[in-house]
Every structure is written in C-alpha cells, then in structure tokens.
PDB file of C-alpha atoms in Angstrom:
ATOM      1  CA  MET P  19     -46.962 -44.127 -45.669  1.00 67.00           C
ATOM      2  CA  ALA P  20     -48.289 -43.648 -42.154  1.00 90.00           C
ATOM      3  CA  VAL P  21     -46.176 -46.459 -40.646  1.00 97.00           C
ATOM      4  CA  CYS P  22     -42.390 -46.872 -40.769  1.00 98.00           C
ATOM      5  CA  VAL P  23     -40.337 -49.870 -39.624  1.00 98.00           C
ATOM      6  CA  TYR P  24     -36.577 -49.730 -39.007  1.00 98.00           C
ATOM      7  CA  LEU P  25     -34.689 -52.740 -40.375  1.00 98.00           C
ATOM      8  CA  GLY P  26     -31.029 -53.399 -41.095  1.00 98.00           C
ATOM      9  CA  GLU P  27     -28.068 -55.511 -40.075  1.00 97.00           C
ATOM     10  CA  GLU P  28     -26.740 -52.671 -37.919  1.00 98.00           C
ATOM     11  CA  LEU P  29     -29.639 -53.197 -35.495  1.00 98.00           C
ATOM     12  CA  GLY P  30     -29.244 -56.954 -35.757  1.00 97.00           C
ATOM     13  CA  ARG P  31     -25.727 -56.677 -34.391  1.00 98.00           C
ATOM     14  CA  TYR P  32     -27.061 -55.636 -30.996  1.00 98.00           C
ATOM     15  CA  GLY P  33     -26.708 -58.822 -28.985  1.00 98.00           C
ATOM     16  CA  PHE P  34     -24.289 -60.796 -26.859  1.00 96.00           C
ATOM     17  CA  GLY P  35     -23.587 -63.945 -28.823  1.00 90.00           C
ATOM     18  CA  ALA P  36     -24.225 -67.661 -28.483  1.00 85.00           C
ATOM     19  CA  GLY P  37     -25.398 -68.806 -25.079  1.00 89.00           C
ATOM     20  CA  HIS P  38     -26.740 -65.384 -24.069  1.00 95.00           C
ATOM     21  CA  PRO P  39     -30.532 -64.870 -24.020  1.00 96.00           C
ATOM     22  CA  PHE P  40     -30.182 -61.662 -26.045  1.00 97.00           C
ATOM     23  CA  GLY P  41     -28.694 -63.247 -29.166  1.00 96.00           C
ATOM     24  CA  PHE P  42     -28.422 -62.224 -32.797  1.00 97.00           C
ATOM     25  CA  GLN P  43     -31.460 -64.125 -34.140  1.00 97.00           C
ATOM     26  CA  ARG P  44     -34.088 -61.823 -32.696  1.00 98.00           C
ATOM     27  CA  LEU P  45     -34.212 -59.383 -35.615  1.00 98.00           C
ATOM     28  CA  PRO P  46     -34.238 -62.119 -38.306  1.00 98.00           C
ATOM     29  CA  ALA P  47     -37.087 -63.892 -36.466  1.00 98.00           C
ATOM     30  CA  PHE P  48     -39.195 -60.748 -36.625  1.00 98.00           C
ATOM     31  CA  GLU P  49     -38.200 -59.745 -40.138  1.00 98.00           C
ATOM     32  CA  THR P  50     -38.871 -63.151 -41.714  1.00 98.00           C
ATOM     33  CA  MET P  51     -42.487 -63.160 -40.529  1.00 98.00           C
ATOM     34  CA  PHE P  52     -42.855 -59.433 -41.272  1.00 98.00           C
ATOM     35  CA  ARG P  53     -41.988 -60.051 -44.916  1.00 98.00           C
ATOM     36  CA  ASP P  54     -43.896 -63.353 -45.154  1.00 98.00           C
ATOM     37  CA  LEU P  55     -47.031 -61.484 -44.049  1.00 98.00           C
ATOM     38  CA  GLY P  56     -46.425 -58.829 -46.694  1.00 98.00           C
ATOM     39  CA  LEU P  57     -46.237 -56.060 -44.134  1.00 98.00           C
ATOM     40  CA  ASP P  58     -43.176 -54.661 -45.876  1.00 98.00           C
ATOM     41  CA  HIS P  59     -45.461 -53.733 -48.800  1.00 97.00           C
ATOM     42  CA  VAL P  60     -47.754 -51.598 -46.647  1.00 97.00           C
ATOM     43  CA  SER P  61     -45.128 -49.824 -44.545  1.00 97.00           C
ATOM     44  CA  CYS P  62     -42.045 -47.726 -45.194  1.00 97.00           C
ATOM     45  CA  ILE P  63     -38.728 -49.427 -44.416  1.00 98.00           C
ATOM     46  CA  LYS P  64     -36.124 -47.159 -42.811  1.00 98.00           C
ATOM     47  CA  LYS P  65     -32.424 -47.872 -42.439  1.00 98.00           C
ATOM     48  CA  PRO P  66     -30.757 -47.778 -38.994  1.00 98.00           C
ATOM     49  CA  VAL P  67     -29.098 -44.501 -38.021  1.00 98.00           C
ATOM     50  CA  PHE P  68     -25.895 -44.145 -35.993  1.00 98.00           C
ATOM     51  CA  ALA P  69     -25.934 -41.902 -32.904  1.00 98.00           C
ATOM     52  CA  ARG P  70     -22.992 -39.620 -32.259  1.00 97.00           C
ATOM     53  CA  PRO P  71     -21.858 -39.426 -28.600  1.00 97.00           C
ATOM     54  CA  GLU P  72     -23.421 -35.993 -28.097  1.00 98.00           C
ATOM     55  CA  LEU P  73     -26.850 -37.496 -28.789  1.00 98.00           C
ATOM     56  CA  ILE P  74     -26.271 -40.334 -26.327  1.00 98.00           C
ATOM     57  CA  GLU P  75     -25.132 -37.717 -23.785  1.00 98.00           C
ATOM     58  CA  THR P  76     -28.625 -36.248 -23.688  1.00 98.00           C
ATOM     59  CA  PHE P  77     -29.398 -39.121 -21.293  1.00 98.00           C
ATOM     60  CA  HIS P  78     -26.092 -40.773 -20.328  1.00 98.00           C
ATOM     61  CA  THR P  79     -22.985 -39.388 -18.651  1.00 98.00           C
ATOM     62  CA  PRO P  80     -19.897 -38.802 -20.818  1.00 98.00           C
ATOM     63  CA  GLU P  81     -17.847 -40.958 -18.460  1.00 98.00           C
ATOM     64  CA  TYR P  82     -20.134 -43.944 -18.909  1.00 98.00           C
ATOM     65  CA  ILE P  83     -20.214 -43.554 -22.708  1.00 98.00           C
ATOM     66  CA  ALA P  84     -16.409 -43.471 -22.776  1.00 98.00           C
ATOM     67  CA  ARG P  85     -16.247 -46.647 -20.684  1.00 97.00           C
ATOM     68  CA  VAL P  86     -18.621 -48.484 -23.009  1.00 98.00           C
ATOM     69  CA  LYS P  87     -16.532 -47.425 -26.016  1.00 97.00           C
ATOM     70  CA  MET P  88     -13.299 -48.576 -24.371  1.00 97.00           C
ATOM     71  CA  GLN P  89     -14.618 -51.947 -23.173  1.00 97.00           C
ATOM     72  CA  SER P  90     -16.362 -52.552 -26.491  1.00 97.00           C
ATOM     73  CA  ALA P  91     -13.039 -52.088 -28.271  1.00 96.00           C
ATOM     74  CA  ASN P  92     -11.245 -54.671 -26.157  1.00 93.00           C
ATOM     75  CA  GLY P  93     -14.252 -56.936 -25.562  1.00 93.00           C
ATOM     76  CA  PHE P  94     -13.363 -57.500 -21.918  1.00 90.00           C
ATOM     77  CA  GLY P  95     -15.558 -57.859 -18.862  1.00 94.00           C
ATOM     78  CA  TYR P  96     -19.106 -56.726 -18.180  1.00 96.00           C
ATOM     79  CA  LEU P  97     -20.830 -53.358 -18.372  1.00 96.00           C
ATOM     80  CA  ASP P  98     -22.895 -54.172 -15.289  1.00 96.00           C
ATOM     81  CA  TYR P  99     -22.722 -56.896 -12.643  1.00 92.00           C
ATOM     82  CA  GLY P 100     -22.868 -59.900 -14.936  1.00 92.00           C
ATOM     83  CA  ASP P 101     -25.851 -59.640 -17.312  1.00 95.00           C
ATOM     84  CA  THR P 102     -24.438 -57.365 -20.026  1.00 97.00           C
ATOM     85  CA  PRO P 103     -21.078 -58.457 -21.474  1.00 97.00           C
ATOM     86  CA  ALA P 104     -18.787 -55.921 -23.130  1.00 96.00           C
ATOM     87  CA  VAL P 105     -18.634 -57.908 -26.378  1.00 97.00           C
ATOM     88  CA  PRO P 106     -16.632 -56.423 -29.263  1.00 97.00           C
ATOM     89  CA  GLY P 107     -18.688 -53.946 -31.260  1.00 97.00           C
ATOM     90  CA  ILE P 108     -21.440 -53.462 -28.683  1.00 98.00           C
ATOM     91  CA  PHE P 109     -20.742 -49.713 -28.502  1.00 98.00           C
ATOM     92  CA  GLU P 110     -21.424 -49.311 -32.211  1.00 98.00           C
ATOM     93  CA  ALA P 111     -24.471 -51.596 -32.138  1.00 98.00           C
ATOM     94  CA  ALA P 112     -25.963 -49.755 -29.147  1.00 98.00           C
ATOM     95  CA  SER P 113     -25.268 -46.445 -30.880  1.00 98.00           C
ATOM     96  CA  TYR P 114     -27.348 -47.624 -33.841  1.00 99.00           C
ATOM     97  CA  VAL P 115     -30.227 -48.460 -31.495  1.00 99.00           C
ATOM     98  CA  VAL P 116     -30.120 -44.965 -29.989  1.00 99.00           C
ATOM     99  CA  GLY P 117     -29.693 -43.283 -33.346  1.00 98.00           C
ATOM    100  CA  SER P 118     -32.582 -45.167 -34.901  1.00 99.00           C
ATOM    101  CA  THR P 119     -34.903 -44.348 -32.001  1.00 99.00           C
ATOM    102  CA  ALA P 120     -33.975 -40.655 -32.150  1.00 99.00           C
ATOM    103  CA  ASP P 121     -34.401 -40.662 -35.929  1.00 98.00           C
ATOM    104  CA  ALA P 122     -37.839 -42.225 -35.529  1.00 98.00           C
ATOM    105  CA  VAL P 123     -38.849 -39.423 -33.169  1.00 98.00           C
ATOM    106  CA  ARG P 124     -37.709 -36.863 -35.723  1.00 98.00           C
ATOM    107  CA  GLU P 125     -39.515 -38.627 -38.568  1.00 98.00           C
ATOM    108  CA  ILE P 126     -42.743 -38.650 -36.590  1.00 98.00           C
ATOM    109  CA  MET P 127     -42.420 -35.037 -35.500  1.00 98.00           C
ATOM    110  CA  SER P 128     -41.666 -33.933 -39.073  1.00 97.00           C
ATOM    111  CA  GLY P 129     -44.819 -35.633 -40.329  1.00 96.00           C
ATOM    112  CA  ALA P 130     -42.906 -38.079 -42.540  1.00 96.00           C
ATOM    113  CA  CYS P 131     -44.771 -40.866 -40.720  1.00 95.00           C
ATOM    114  CA  GLN P 132     -47.183 -41.055 -37.805  1.00 96.00           C
ATOM    115  CA  ARG P 133     -46.377 -44.418 -36.267  1.00 98.00           C
ATOM    116  CA  VAL P 134     -43.057 -46.280 -36.111  1.00 98.00           C
ATOM    117  CA  PHE P 135     -41.902 -49.712 -34.992  1.00 99.00           C
ATOM    118  CA  ILE P 136     -38.258 -50.484 -34.167  1.00 99.00           C
ATOM    119  CA  PRO P 137     -37.718 -54.176 -33.339  1.00 98.00           C
ATOM    120  CA  ILE P 138     -34.343 -53.820 -31.601  1.00 98.00           C
ATOM    121  CA  ALA P 139     -35.013 -50.892 -29.265  1.00 98.00           C
ATOM    122  CA  GLY P 140     -36.684 -50.150 -25.959  1.00 98.00           C
ATOM    123  CA  LEU P 141     -33.600 -50.868 -23.839  1.00 98.00           C
ATOM    124  CA  HIS P 142     -35.346 -49.733 -20.695  1.00 98.00           C
ATOM    125  CA  HIS P 143     -33.027 -50.928 -17.906  1.00 98.00           C
ATOM    126  CA  ALA P 144     -29.906 -48.847 -18.600  1.00 98.00           C
ATOM    127  CA  ARG P 145     -29.300 -46.071 -16.076  1.00 98.00           C
ATOM    128  CA  ARG P 146     -27.656 -42.746 -16.851  1.00 98.00           C
ATOM    129  CA  ASP P 147     -24.275 -43.979 -15.620  1.00 98.00           C
ATOM    130  CA  ARG P 148     -24.366 -47.754 -16.128  1.00 97.00           C
ATOM    131  CA  ALA P 149     -25.699 -50.692 -18.107  1.00 98.00           C
ATOM    132  CA  ALA P 150     -28.255 -53.104 -16.699  1.00 98.00           C
ATOM    133  CA  GLY P 151     -30.252 -56.124 -17.783  1.00 98.00           C
ATOM    134  CA  PHE P 152     -28.882 -56.530 -21.351  1.00 98.00           C
ATOM    135  CA  CYS P 153     -29.344 -52.782 -21.950  1.00 98.00           C
ATOM    136  CA  VAL P 154     -26.257 -50.709 -22.794  1.00 98.00           C
ATOM    137  CA  PHE P 155     -27.810 -47.337 -23.687  1.00 98.00           C
ATOM    138  CA  ASN P 156     -31.358 -46.321 -22.777  1.00 99.00           C
ATOM    139  CA  ASP P 157     -32.842 -45.253 -26.114  1.00 99.00           C
ATOM    140  CA  CYS P 158     -36.198 -44.641 -24.407  1.00 99.00           C
ATOM    141  CA  GLY P 159     -34.617 -41.934 -22.257  1.00 98.00           C
ATOM    142  CA  VAL P 160     -32.861 -40.428 -25.271  1.00 99.00           C
ATOM    143  CA  ALA P 161     -36.212 -40.305 -27.102  1.00 99.00           C
ATOM    144  CA  ILE P 162     -37.731 -38.357 -24.210  1.00 98.00           C
ATOM    145  CA  GLU P 163     -34.833 -35.899 -24.223  1.00 98.00           C
ATOM    146  CA  VAL P 164     -34.994 -35.417 -28.010  1.00 98.00           C
ATOM    147  CA  LEU P 165     -38.726 -34.710 -27.810  1.00 98.00           C
ATOM    148  CA  ARG P 166     -38.072 -32.048 -25.190  1.00 98.00           C
ATOM    149  CA  LYS P 167     -34.903 -30.419 -26.438  1.00 98.00           C
ATOM    150  CA  GLU P 168     -35.605 -30.439 -30.170  1.00 98.00           C
ATOM    151  CA  PHE P 169     -39.398 -30.213 -30.313  1.00 98.00           C
ATOM    152  CA  ASN P 170     -40.487 -28.742 -26.975  1.00 98.00           C
ATOM    153  CA  VAL P 171     -42.923 -31.608 -26.369  1.00 98.00           C
ATOM    154  CA  ARG P 172     -43.882 -31.558 -22.712  1.00 94.00           C
ATOM    155  CA  ARG P 173     -46.367 -34.315 -21.856  1.00 98.00           C
ATOM    156  CA  ILE P 174     -44.792 -37.592 -22.953  1.00 98.00           C
ATOM    157  CA  ALA P 175     -46.414 -40.944 -22.177  1.00 98.00           C
ATOM    158  CA  TYR P 176     -44.170 -43.958 -21.702  1.00 99.00           C
ATOM    159  CA  VAL P 177     -46.073 -47.274 -21.759  1.00 99.00           C
ATOM    160  CA  ASP P 178     -44.306 -50.578 -21.068  1.00 99.00           C
ATOM    161  CA  ILE P 179     -45.760 -54.122 -21.261  1.00 98.00           C
ATOM    162  CA  ASP P 180     -42.428 -55.984 -21.150  1.00 98.00           C
ATOM    163  CA  ALA P 181     -42.385 -58.656 -18.427  1.00 98.00           C
ATOM    164  CA  HIS P 182     -39.606 -56.710 -16.686  1.00 98.00           C
ATOM    165  CA  HIS P 183     -40.171 -53.360 -15.014  1.00 98.00           C
ATOM    166  CA  GLY P 184     -38.754 -50.421 -16.977  1.00 98.00           C
ATOM    167  CA  ASP P 185     -36.694 -49.242 -14.038  1.00 98.00           C
ATOM    168  CA  GLY P 186     -34.155 -47.246 -16.064  1.00 98.00           C
ATOM    169  CA  VAL P 187     -36.943 -45.020 -17.352  1.00 99.00           C
ATOM    170  CA  TYR P 188     -38.958 -44.931 -14.137  1.00 98.00           C
ATOM    171  CA  TYR P 189     -36.161 -43.775 -11.840  1.00 98.00           C
ATOM    172  CA  ALA P 190     -34.763 -41.283 -14.343  1.00 98.00           C
ATOM    173  CA  TYR P 191     -38.136 -39.518 -14.405  1.00 98.00           C
ATOM    174  CA  GLU P 192     -39.604 -40.454 -11.023  1.00 98.00           C
ATOM    175  CA  GLU P 193     -39.808 -36.783 -10.027  1.00 98.00           C
ATOM    176  CA  ASP P 194     -40.734 -35.462 -13.469  1.00 98.00           C
ATOM    177  CA  ALA P 195     -44.437 -34.671 -13.750  1.00 98.00           C
ATOM    178  CA  ASP P 196     -44.341 -34.322 -17.536  1.00 98.00           C
ATOM    179  CA  VAL P 197     -43.390 -37.966 -18.140  1.00 98.00           C
ATOM    180  CA  ILE P 198     -46.512 -40.078 -17.745  1.00 98.00           C
ATOM    181  CA  PHE P 199     -45.338 -43.581 -16.910  1.00 98.00           C
ATOM    182  CA  VAL P 200     -47.447 -46.752 -17.173  1.00 98.00           C
ATOM    183  CA  ASP P 201     -45.863 -50.184 -16.714  1.00 98.00           C
ATOM    184  CA  LEU P 202     -47.530 -53.608 -16.553  1.00 98.00           C
ATOM    185  CA  HIS P 203     -44.908 -56.201 -15.589  1.00 98.00           C
ATOM    186  CA  GLN P 204     -44.379 -59.459 -13.735  1.00 98.00           C
ATOM    187  CA  ASP P 205     -44.328 -58.764 -10.001  1.00 98.00           C
ATOM    188  CA  GLY P 206     -40.859 -57.556  -9.074  1.00 97.00           C
ATOM    189  CA  ARG P 207     -40.785 -59.879  -6.083  1.00 97.00           C
ATOM    190  CA  THR P 208     -40.470 -62.742  -8.562  1.00 97.00           C
ATOM    191  CA  LEU P 209     -38.453 -61.244 -11.427  1.00 98.00           C
ATOM    192  CA  TYR P 210     -35.553 -58.893 -12.210  1.00 98.00           C
ATOM    193  CA  PRO P 211     -35.090 -56.000 -11.494  1.00 98.00           C
ATOM    194  CA  GLY P 212     -37.201 -56.382  -8.359  1.00 98.00           C
ATOM    195  CA  THR P 213     -38.830 -52.954  -8.700  1.00 98.00           C
ATOM    196  CA  GLY P 214     -42.135 -51.529  -9.891  1.00 98.00           C
ATOM    197  CA  ALA P 215     -44.344 -51.979  -6.844  1.00 98.00           C
ATOM    198  CA  ALA P 216     -47.831 -50.533  -7.034  1.00 98.00           C
ATOM    199  CA  SER P 217     -46.769 -48.042  -4.370  1.00 98.00           C
ATOM    200  CA  GLU P 218     -44.228 -46.482  -6.754  1.00 98.00           C
ATOM    201  CA  ILE P 219     -46.362 -43.652  -8.127  1.00 98.00           C
ATOM    202  CA  GLY P 220     -43.803 -40.870  -8.573  1.00 98.00           C
ATOM    203  CA  LYS P 221     -42.362 -38.384  -6.125  1.00 98.00           C
ATOM    204  CA  GLY P 222     -42.678 -34.700  -5.339  1.00 98.00           C
ATOM    205  CA  ALA P 223     -44.396 -32.745  -8.091  1.00 97.00           C
ATOM    206  CA  ALA P 224     -44.664 -35.993 -10.077  1.00 98.00           C
ATOM    207  CA  LEU P 225     -46.728 -37.813  -7.474  1.00 98.00           C
ATOM    208  CA  HIS P 226     -49.562 -39.752  -9.151  1.00 98.00           C
ATOM    209  CA  THR P 227     -48.121 -39.329 -12.656  1.00 98.00           C
ATOM    210  CA  LYS P 228     -46.728 -42.875 -12.588  1.00 98.00           C
ATOM    211  CA  LEU P 229     -48.678 -46.144 -12.612  1.00 98.00           C
ATOM    212  CA  ASN P 230     -46.971 -49.455 -11.906  1.00 98.00           C
ATOM    213  CA  ILE P 231     -49.120 -52.574 -12.225  1.00 98.00           C
ATOM    214  CA  PRO P 232     -47.353 -55.715 -10.967  1.00 98.00           C
ATOM    215  CA  MET P 233     -48.864 -58.840 -12.543  1.00 98.00           C
ATOM    216  CA  ARG P 234     -48.850 -62.218 -10.843  1.00 98.00           C
ATOM    217  CA  PRO P 235     -46.587 -64.899 -12.338  1.00 98.00           C
ATOM    218  CA  GLY P 236     -48.699 -66.906 -14.750  1.00 98.00           C
ATOM    219  CA  ALA P 237     -50.996 -64.005 -15.589  1.00 98.00           C
ATOM    220  CA  GLY P 238     -52.745 -64.492 -18.931  1.00 98.00           C
ATOM    221  CA  ASP P 239     -54.715 -62.424 -21.401  1.00 98.00           C
ATOM    222  CA  ALA P 240     -57.778 -62.057 -19.168  1.00 98.00           C
ATOM    223  CA  ASP P 241     -55.580 -60.590 -16.420  1.00 98.00           C
ATOM    224  CA  PHE P 242     -53.930 -58.262 -18.903  1.00 98.00           C
ATOM    225  CA  PHE P 243     -57.201 -57.012 -20.390  1.00 98.00           C
ATOM    226  CA  ALA P 244     -58.585 -56.309 -16.910  1.00 98.00           C
ATOM    227  CA  SER P 245     -55.469 -54.399 -15.827  1.00 98.00           C
ATOM    228  CA  TRP P 246     -55.210 -52.585 -19.130  1.00 98.00           C
ATOM    229  CA  GLN P 247     -58.531 -50.838 -18.481  1.00 98.00           C
ATOM    230  CA  ALA P 248     -56.969 -48.991 -15.542  1.00 97.00           C
ATOM    231  CA  ALA P 249     -53.829 -48.240 -17.556  1.00 98.00           C
ATOM    232  CA  GLU P 250     -55.817 -46.813 -20.465  1.00 97.00           C
ATOM    233  CA  LYS P 251     -57.988 -44.656 -18.204  1.00 97.00           C
ATOM    234  CA  PHE P 252     -54.884 -43.337 -16.438  1.00 98.00           C
ATOM    235  CA  LEU P 253     -53.186 -42.442 -19.718  1.00 97.00           C
ATOM    236  CA  ALA P 254     -56.235 -40.776 -21.191  1.00 95.00           C
ATOM    237  CA  SER P 255     -56.611 -38.499 -18.162  1.00 97.00           C
ATOM    238  CA  PHE P 256     -53.269 -36.794 -18.939  1.00 97.00           C
ATOM    239  CA  ARG P 257     -53.852 -36.229 -22.684  1.00 97.00           C
ATOM    240  CA  PRO P 258     -50.216 -36.835 -23.711  1.00 98.00           C
ATOM    241  CA  GLU P 259     -48.656 -35.197 -26.764  1.00 98.00           C
ATOM    242  CA  PHE P 260     -46.521 -38.192 -27.784  1.00 98.00           C
ATOM    243  CA  ILE P 261     -46.623 -41.900 -26.857  1.00 98.00           C
ATOM    244  CA  LEU P 262     -43.614 -44.203 -26.447  1.00 99.00           C
ATOM    245  CA  PHE P 263     -44.612 -47.886 -26.334  1.00 99.00           C
ATOM    246  CA  GLN P 264     -42.186 -50.573 -25.141  1.00 99.00           C
ATOM    247  CA  CYS P 265     -43.787 -53.851 -26.247  1.00 98.00           C
ATOM    248  CA  GLY P 266     -41.404 -56.515 -24.957  1.00 98.00           C
ATOM    249  CA  ALA P 267     -42.380 -60.031 -26.042  1.00 98.00           C
ATOM    250  CA  ASP P 268     -41.018 -61.701 -22.920  1.00 98.00           C
ATOM    251  CA  SER P 269     -44.481 -61.452 -21.369  1.00 98.00           C
ATOM    252  CA  ILE P 270     -45.760 -64.018 -23.910  1.00 98.00           C
ATOM    253  CA  ASN P 271     -46.329 -67.620 -22.780  1.00 98.00           C
ATOM    254  CA  GLY P 272     -43.226 -69.749 -23.301  1.00 98.00           C
ATOM    255  CA  ASP P 273     -40.506 -67.181 -22.740  1.00 98.00           C
ATOM    256  CA  PRO P 274     -37.513 -68.943 -21.160  1.00 98.00           C
ATOM    257  CA  ILE P 275     -36.755 -66.352 -18.465  1.00 97.00           C
ATOM    258  CA  THR P 276     -40.183 -65.113 -17.332  1.00 98.00           C
ATOM    259  CA  ALA P 277     -43.391 -66.641 -15.993  1.00 98.00           C
ATOM    260  CA  MET P 278     -46.040 -64.651 -17.857  1.00 98.00           C
ATOM    261  CA  ARG P 279     -48.691 -66.322 -20.011  1.00 98.00           C
ATOM    262  CA  TYR P 280     -50.007 -63.678 -22.416  1.00 98.00           C
ATOM    263  CA  THR P 281     -50.690 -64.422 -26.068  1.00 98.00           C
ATOM    264  CA  PRO P 282     -49.896 -61.925 -28.854  1.00 98.00           C
ATOM    265  CA  ALA P 283     -53.509 -60.780 -28.530  1.00 98.00           C
ATOM    266  CA  ALA P 284     -52.436 -58.771 -25.471  1.00 98.00           C
ATOM    267  CA  HIS P 285     -49.849 -56.876 -27.495  1.00 98.00           C
ATOM    268  CA  ALA P 286     -52.323 -56.291 -30.310  1.00 98.00           C
ATOM    269  CA  HIS P 287     -54.900 -55.007 -27.816  1.00 98.00           C
ATOM    270  CA  ALA P 288     -52.470 -52.545 -26.257  1.00 98.00           C
ATOM    271  CA  ALA P 289     -51.233 -51.334 -29.644  1.00 98.00           C
ATOM    272  CA  ARG P 290     -54.790 -50.824 -30.908  1.00 98.00           C
ATOM    273  CA  ALA P 291     -55.770 -48.843 -27.823  1.00 98.00           C
ATOM    274  CA  LEU P 292     -52.647 -46.684 -27.982  1.00 98.00           C
ATOM    275  CA  CYS P 293     -53.229 -45.942 -31.665  1.00 98.00           C
ATOM    276  CA  GLN P 294     -56.704 -44.708 -30.769  1.00 97.00           C
ATOM    277  CA  LEU P 295     -55.380 -42.599 -27.914  1.00 97.00           C
ATOM    278  CA  ALA P 296     -52.626 -41.199 -30.121  1.00 97.00           C
ATOM    279  CA  GLU P 297     -55.151 -40.313 -32.811  1.00 96.00           C
ATOM    280  CA  ARG P 298     -57.292 -38.472 -30.271  1.00 96.00           C
ATOM    281  CA  ASP P 299     -54.610 -36.595 -28.350  1.00 96.00           C
ATOM    282  CA  CYS P 300     -51.244 -36.836 -30.136  1.00 96.00           C
ATOM    283  CA  ARG P 301     -51.975 -36.244 -33.812  1.00 95.00           C
ATOM    284  CA  GLY P 302     -51.273 -39.948 -34.249  1.00 96.00           C
ATOM    285  CA  ARG P 303     -47.733 -39.780 -32.860  1.00 98.00           C
ATOM    286  CA  LEU P 304     -46.738 -43.214 -31.563  1.00 98.00           C
ATOM    287  CA  LEU P 305     -43.310 -44.876 -31.415  1.00 98.00           C
ATOM    288  CA  ALA P 306     -43.279 -48.610 -30.600  1.00 99.00           C
ATOM    289  CA  MET P 307     -40.053 -50.349 -29.527  1.00 99.00           C
ATOM    290  CA  GLY P 308     -39.543 -54.117 -29.423  1.00 98.00           C
ATOM    291  CA  GLY P 309     -37.952 -54.429 -25.996  1.00 98.00           C
ATOM    292  CA  GLY P 310     -37.258 -57.866 -24.525  1.00 98.00           C
ATOM    293  CA  GLY P 311     -38.299 -61.358 -25.578  1.00 98.00           C
ATOM    294  CA  TYR P 312     -36.216 -64.524 -25.736  1.00 98.00           C
ATOM    295  CA  ASN P 313     -38.487 -67.017 -27.501  1.00 98.00           C
ATOM    296  CA  LEU P 314     -38.013 -66.357 -31.217  1.00 98.00           C
ATOM    297  CA  ASN P 315     -41.508 -67.465 -32.251  1.00 98.00           C
ATOM    298  CA  ASN P 316     -43.043 -65.226 -29.580  1.00 98.00           C
ATOM    299  CA  ILE P 317     -40.962 -62.289 -30.821  1.00 98.00           C
ATOM    300  CA  ALA P 318     -42.132 -62.792 -34.390  1.00 98.00           C
ATOM    301  CA  GLU P 319     -45.800 -63.174 -33.486  1.00 98.00           C
ATOM    302  CA  ALA P 320     -46.084 -60.449 -30.834  1.00 98.00           C
ATOM    303  CA  TRP P 321     -44.118 -57.771 -32.669  1.00 98.00           C
ATOM    304  CA  ASN P 322     -45.893 -58.424 -35.955  1.00 98.00           C
ATOM    305  CA  ALA P 323     -49.217 -58.253 -34.130  1.00 98.00           C
ATOM    306  CA  VAL P 324     -48.177 -54.764 -33.001  1.00 98.00           C
ATOM    307  CA  VAL P 325     -47.105 -53.752 -36.513  1.00 98.00           C
ATOM    308  CA  LYS P 326     -50.440 -54.954 -37.945  1.00 98.00           C
ATOM    309  CA  GLU P 327     -52.302 -52.696 -35.522  1.00 98.00           C
ATOM    310  CA  LEU P 328     -50.103 -49.727 -36.377  1.00 98.00           C
ATOM    311  CA  ILE P 329     -50.834 -50.285 -40.077  1.00 97.00           C
ATOM    312  CA  GLN P 330     -54.569 -50.838 -39.648  1.00 96.00           C
ATOM    313  CA  ALA P 331     -55.102 -47.788 -37.451  1.00 93.00           C
ATOM    314  CA  PRO P 332     -56.588 -44.750 -39.223  1.00 87.00           C
ATOM    315  CA  SER P 333     -54.259 -41.870 -39.910  1.00 80.00           C
ATOM    316  CA  ALA P 334     -54.847 -38.803 -37.775  1.00 59.00           C
ATOM    317  CA  THR P 335     -55.530 -35.440 -39.361  1.00 51.00           C
ATOM    318  CA  LEU P 336     -52.315 -33.428 -39.251  1.00 45.00           C
TER     319      LEU P 336
END
C-alpha cells in the first residue's frame, strides 16, 4: 500500500503520566478513531522500531543521551528546566519514537511505501544537547540526518503547523541551505518557546531558505488558508526531494495550552497540498508526524484528517 501508519504500545508509552499535558491517552485517542473510520483497512500498519544509541547520536550528543538513559533509569528530576520530567522508561519510549521515524524514512526511500504517518513523533523542541518542551529526542533532526547520511538526499523540506515554533529543528539547521524550513505557529510573543519571528529567515549561506509565519492568537482557518498560500509558494520554489510534515494538533480550537482556533480542515488542507507537492517533486515521498496536541478529540480528528489525505492522494510514478 502507498500509505503506512506506525502503531504500537511502545509509542504509546511516550508520555509523562497523570497531570502532565503529554499523557498516555494520545495514541489511543487517535487509534480508536483511525480504526472506527476503517482507515486501518486501506493502509499498512507498521510496528514501532527501537533506535540504538548510535542512531540517536546522528543528531544528539553522546553525553546527553547517556544522561537521559541514567535519569530514565532512576526516574528522578527533569531533563530540561521543568517541562520534561525524567519519568521511568522515558529513554526507551523516546528511543522507539526515533527508531520509528528513522524506519519510516527507510521504508519510504526503499519504495515500500510513499507516505507515512506516525502519531507519536515530531518532537521538534529537543536540542542536540538537551530536552525541551516535552521533547526528549528530536526525531525530526534524526530523520534529516538519516536522509543525508544513508540516502544522500540533499534538499529536505521541513514543514510545521504545530502551534509551537519548531525551534529545535530551526536552530539546528539555521545555517544549512539544504534544509528548507517552513513553520506556521502562534506568535512566539504569546507562546512557548518565544521564537520564530518573521525576521528569522536563516543565516549565512542559508539566508532566505527559512520561512517563519507567526500567527495571531485566535487565528482561525481563514487566517491559515491565507498564510498557507505563501508557505506553499515558498516550498515549491525550492523543489525539495523529501518532505517532513509536523502536524501538531495543538493549533486546533479548544487545545488547553494554546490560543489557536483552527479546525481539522486546516490540517487536511496542508496535507493535501503537501501530497501534491511531493507527487510533483519528491516521487511522492512524504513523512507526517503527529507532534503536539493536548485535547484528545482534536488529536483524533486532526490526525485522522491528515491520514485521510495521505490515503486519498494519488500514488506518484516511481
């Protein structure tokens, strides 16, 4: 089948327990609707894959990985400044997120599938040497490194519609002209991590290869559709070879920690457009990652809207 979806309890273990916004019910919320809609019958279900430390080291420092493993074993303290607890087992859970994202890249590049969705993935805040914003390991960054090191893919587009700016990806590749970065997010002056101003357009040789579009708090679908036109035009001008899509559901109306007002139609619109762009320029190669989202109904509706578009899109000629 053209579309694969990664499901399994190993991914569902990525979370921080009762009382934390990133809890353990996010995957079941998505999967219940996914199966109720019958989407499991028209896609290929893949099992989560564990990442060995050497894979994680393609983006993160060995010292940081060792610290996560140690704190995960004793379940003590935080991995950042108070958002990301070192709960027992988080090292293993985060390793499954990274491994599944890397495996998805390999499946797409091998031709086993053209488009993939991973619900628990897109942990875009983690830096090379530290956690941030509920994100332990940055699987997006690992995906970029796998595409380069294993497949010699140069022009990689990273597209992010999560309410929060994908700062861990942006700053890792701010001076890298081969990573085309597009991020529509709630204005950083009103939401964590406080970055992603429109003036942040890359540096040095990468100047003008990055597009940050801060959205006003309360922005709805009409605002998104208007801004998306500029994002799509920007992406198309670079003719990427592979598209990474972080489709966080925390930009949907009713999320408890953001102020955005999109409906799932925004996520469907972006997914449809990216499928078309991927078909034209990337031989259909598109990897979508769930990202954030803390209203369970929003997660189910937005992510399944994305999966529907991935399934309905025509398959590119290989």
